[in-house]
Amino acid sequence: MNPALSVIAFTTLSGAGYGLLLWLGLLLPFHRQPPLPPAFGPVALILALALVTAGLLASLAHLGHPERAW
């Protein structure tokens, strides 16, 4: 089995982004120890959304006709 590089990138990037969103959703409301810097939440959220977007763009590159993705 030889998956395309874009499928590997999609799986890895979007999985990391959604995993980070999950941990943000679980840990930030409870203010887990150690205390986090004030900018941690927004920076981590932007990073998570960037990872998910990059993963979805990688899946778009895998399609035979990217214009049909929409």
XYZ file of N, CA and C in Angstrom:
210
model
N 0.836 -1.164 0.000
C 0.000 0.000 0.000
C 0.889 1.238 0.000
N 0.710 2.093 -0.974
C 1.507 3.308 -1.109
C 0.579 4.520 -1.181
N 0.188 5.080 -0.023
C -0.692 6.249 -0.073
C 0.050 7.462 -0.630
N -0.699 8.327 -1.255
C -0.118 9.553 -1.799
C 0.347 10.458 -0.655
N 1.342 11.272 -0.939
C 1.871 12.196 0.060
C 0.781 13.150 0.559
N -0.128 13.553 -0.330
C -1.177 14.476 0.088
C -2.133 13.826 1.091
N -2.358 12.520 0.973
C -3.221 11.825 1.931
C -2.533 11.747 3.296
N -1.249 11.503 3.296
C -0.488 11.469 4.555
C -0.491 12.854 5.200
N -0.276 13.890 4.388
C -0.280 15.259 4.914
C -1.662 15.621 5.456
N -2.714 15.240 4.740
C -4.079 15.525 5.200
C -4.343 14.872 6.549
N -4.008 13.605 6.661
C -4.271 12.868 7.887
C -3.480 13.443 9.060
N -2.228 13.730 8.837
C -1.370 14.217 9.916
C -1.741 15.640 10.339
N -1.858 16.531 9.374
C -2.106 17.938 9.706
C -3.484 18.162 10.307
N -4.505 17.599 9.668
C -5.847 17.825 10.205
C -6.027 17.088 11.531
N -5.419 15.916 11.688
C -5.498 15.214 12.973
C -4.830 15.994 14.087
N -3.686 16.594 13.798
C -3.004 17.410 14.808
C -3.822 18.650 15.151
N -4.412 19.268 14.139
C -5.228 20.463 14.384
C -6.467 20.157 15.207
N -7.176 19.086 14.843
C -8.374 18.732 15.605
C -8.021 18.231 17.003
N -6.891 17.556 17.140
C -6.447 17.139 18.471
C -6.140 18.329 19.357
N -5.484 19.339 18.793
C -5.188 20.545 19.555
C -6.475 21.268 19.943
N -7.448 21.317 19.034
C -8.734 21.927 19.374
C -9.429 21.160 20.495
N -9.337 19.845 20.470
C -9.938 19.036 21.536
C -9.302 19.361 22.883
N -7.957 19.387 22.938
C -7.281 19.682 24.204
C -7.561 21.099 24.671
N -7.651 22.045 23.730
C -7.998 23.409 24.128
C -9.392 23.444 24.730
N -10.316 22.739 24.101
C -11.685 22.714 24.599
C -11.818 22.042 25.951
N -10.956 21.080 26.238
C -11.041 20.368 27.513
C -10.250 21.029 28.631
N -9.080 21.575 28.316
C -8.189 22.047 29.371
C -8.331 23.530 29.705
N -8.540 24.367 28.722
C -8.583 25.805 29.021
C -9.750 26.213 29.916
N -10.955 25.652 29.771
C -12.031 26.086 30.671
C -11.767 25.748 32.142
N -10.950 24.727 32.391
C -10.706 24.312 33.761
C -9.431 24.910 34.342
N -8.706 25.719 33.577
C -7.483 26.391 34.034
C -6.523 25.410 34.700
N -6.147 24.396 33.956
C -5.278 23.351 34.495
C -3.920 23.915 34.878
N -3.267 23.272 35.828
C -1.933 23.670 36.262
C -0.898 23.086 35.325
N 0.231 23.669 35.084
C 0.694 24.955 35.585
C -0.045 26.099 34.903
N -0.010 27.275 35.512
C -0.713 28.419 34.909
C -0.168 28.703 33.512
N -1.071 28.926 32.607
C -0.689 29.178 31.224
C -0.518 30.670 30.982
N 0.383 31.036 30.075
C 0.510 32.461 29.740
C -0.775 32.976 29.116
N -1.068 34.257 29.241
C -2.331 34.805 28.715
C -2.489 34.623 27.208
N -1.402 34.606 26.459
C -1.502 34.509 25.003
C -1.581 33.062 24.520
N -1.546 32.099 25.426
C -1.534 30.696 25.012
C -2.789 30.310 24.247
N -3.946 30.680 24.755
C -5.215 30.297 24.134
C -5.360 30.791 22.701
N -5.234 32.094 22.451
C -5.388 32.588 21.081
C -4.329 32.050 20.118
N -3.095 31.930 20.582
C -2.032 31.421 19.708
C -2.277 29.958 19.368
N -2.672 29.169 20.347
C -2.955 27.754 20.099
C -4.166 27.586 19.203
N -5.172 28.441 19.359
C -6.357 28.370 18.498
C -6.003 28.691 17.050
N -5.207 29.717 16.841
C -4.789 30.074 15.480
C -3.946 28.957 14.876
N -3.046 28.375 15.673
C -2.232 27.259 15.190
C -3.102 26.064 14.820
N -4.079 25.740 15.647
C -4.965 24.604 15.367
C -5.755 24.836 14.084
N -6.293 26.022 13.906
C -7.060 26.312 12.689
C -6.163 26.313 11.456
N -4.924 26.762 11.603
C -3.986 26.723 10.486
C -3.644 25.288 10.102
N -3.478 24.409 11.092
C -3.190 22.999 10.806
C -4.368 22.334 10.101
N -5.576 22.590 10.568
C -6.755 22.004 9.935
C -6.893 22.510 8.504
N -6.682 23.803 8.293
C -6.775 24.376 6.945
C -5.717 23.789 6.027
N -4.501 23.637 6.510
C -3.438 23.052 5.694
C -3.766 21.606 5.339
N -4.334 20.866 6.279
C -4.733 19.491 5.998
C -5.822 19.414 4.950
N -6.800 20.292 5.042
C -7.864 20.280 4.044
C -7.362 20.714 2.671
N -6.417 21.627 2.631
C -5.830 22.008 1.342
C -5.011 20.865 0.759
N -4.377 20.067 1.610
C -3.641 18.895 1.137
C -4.598 17.868 0.548
N -5.773 17.714 1.152
C -6.747 16.775 0.592
C -7.285 17.297 -0.733
N -7.380 18.591 -0.860
C -7.813 19.189 -2.125
C -6.801 18.894 -3.225
N -5.520 18.872 -2.889
C -4.479 18.580 -3.875
C -4.537 17.135 -4.344
N -5.147 16.260 -3.562
C -5.221 14.847 -3.909
C -6.308 14.552 -4.954
N -7.280 15.440 -5.051
C -8.381 15.199 -5.982
C -7.924 15.282 -7.431
N -8.574 14.508 -8.291
C -8.231 14.543 -9.711
C -8.616 15.866 -10.345
N -9.726 16.421 -9.907
C -10.212 17.701 -10.415
C -10.506 18.602 -9.213
N -9.528 19.384 -8.766
C -9.723 20.200 -7.564
C -10.911 21.165 -7.665
N -11.289 21.569 -8.862
C -12.403 22.505 -8.991
C -13.716 21.857 -8.585
N -13.774 20.534 -8.536
C -14.998 19.835 -8.134
C -15.111 19.669 -6.629
N -14.114 20.070 -5.888
C -14.123 19.872 -4.439
C -15.231 20.667 -3.780
N -15.575 21.811 -4.306
C -16.603 22.641 -3.696
C -17.958 22.036 -3.923
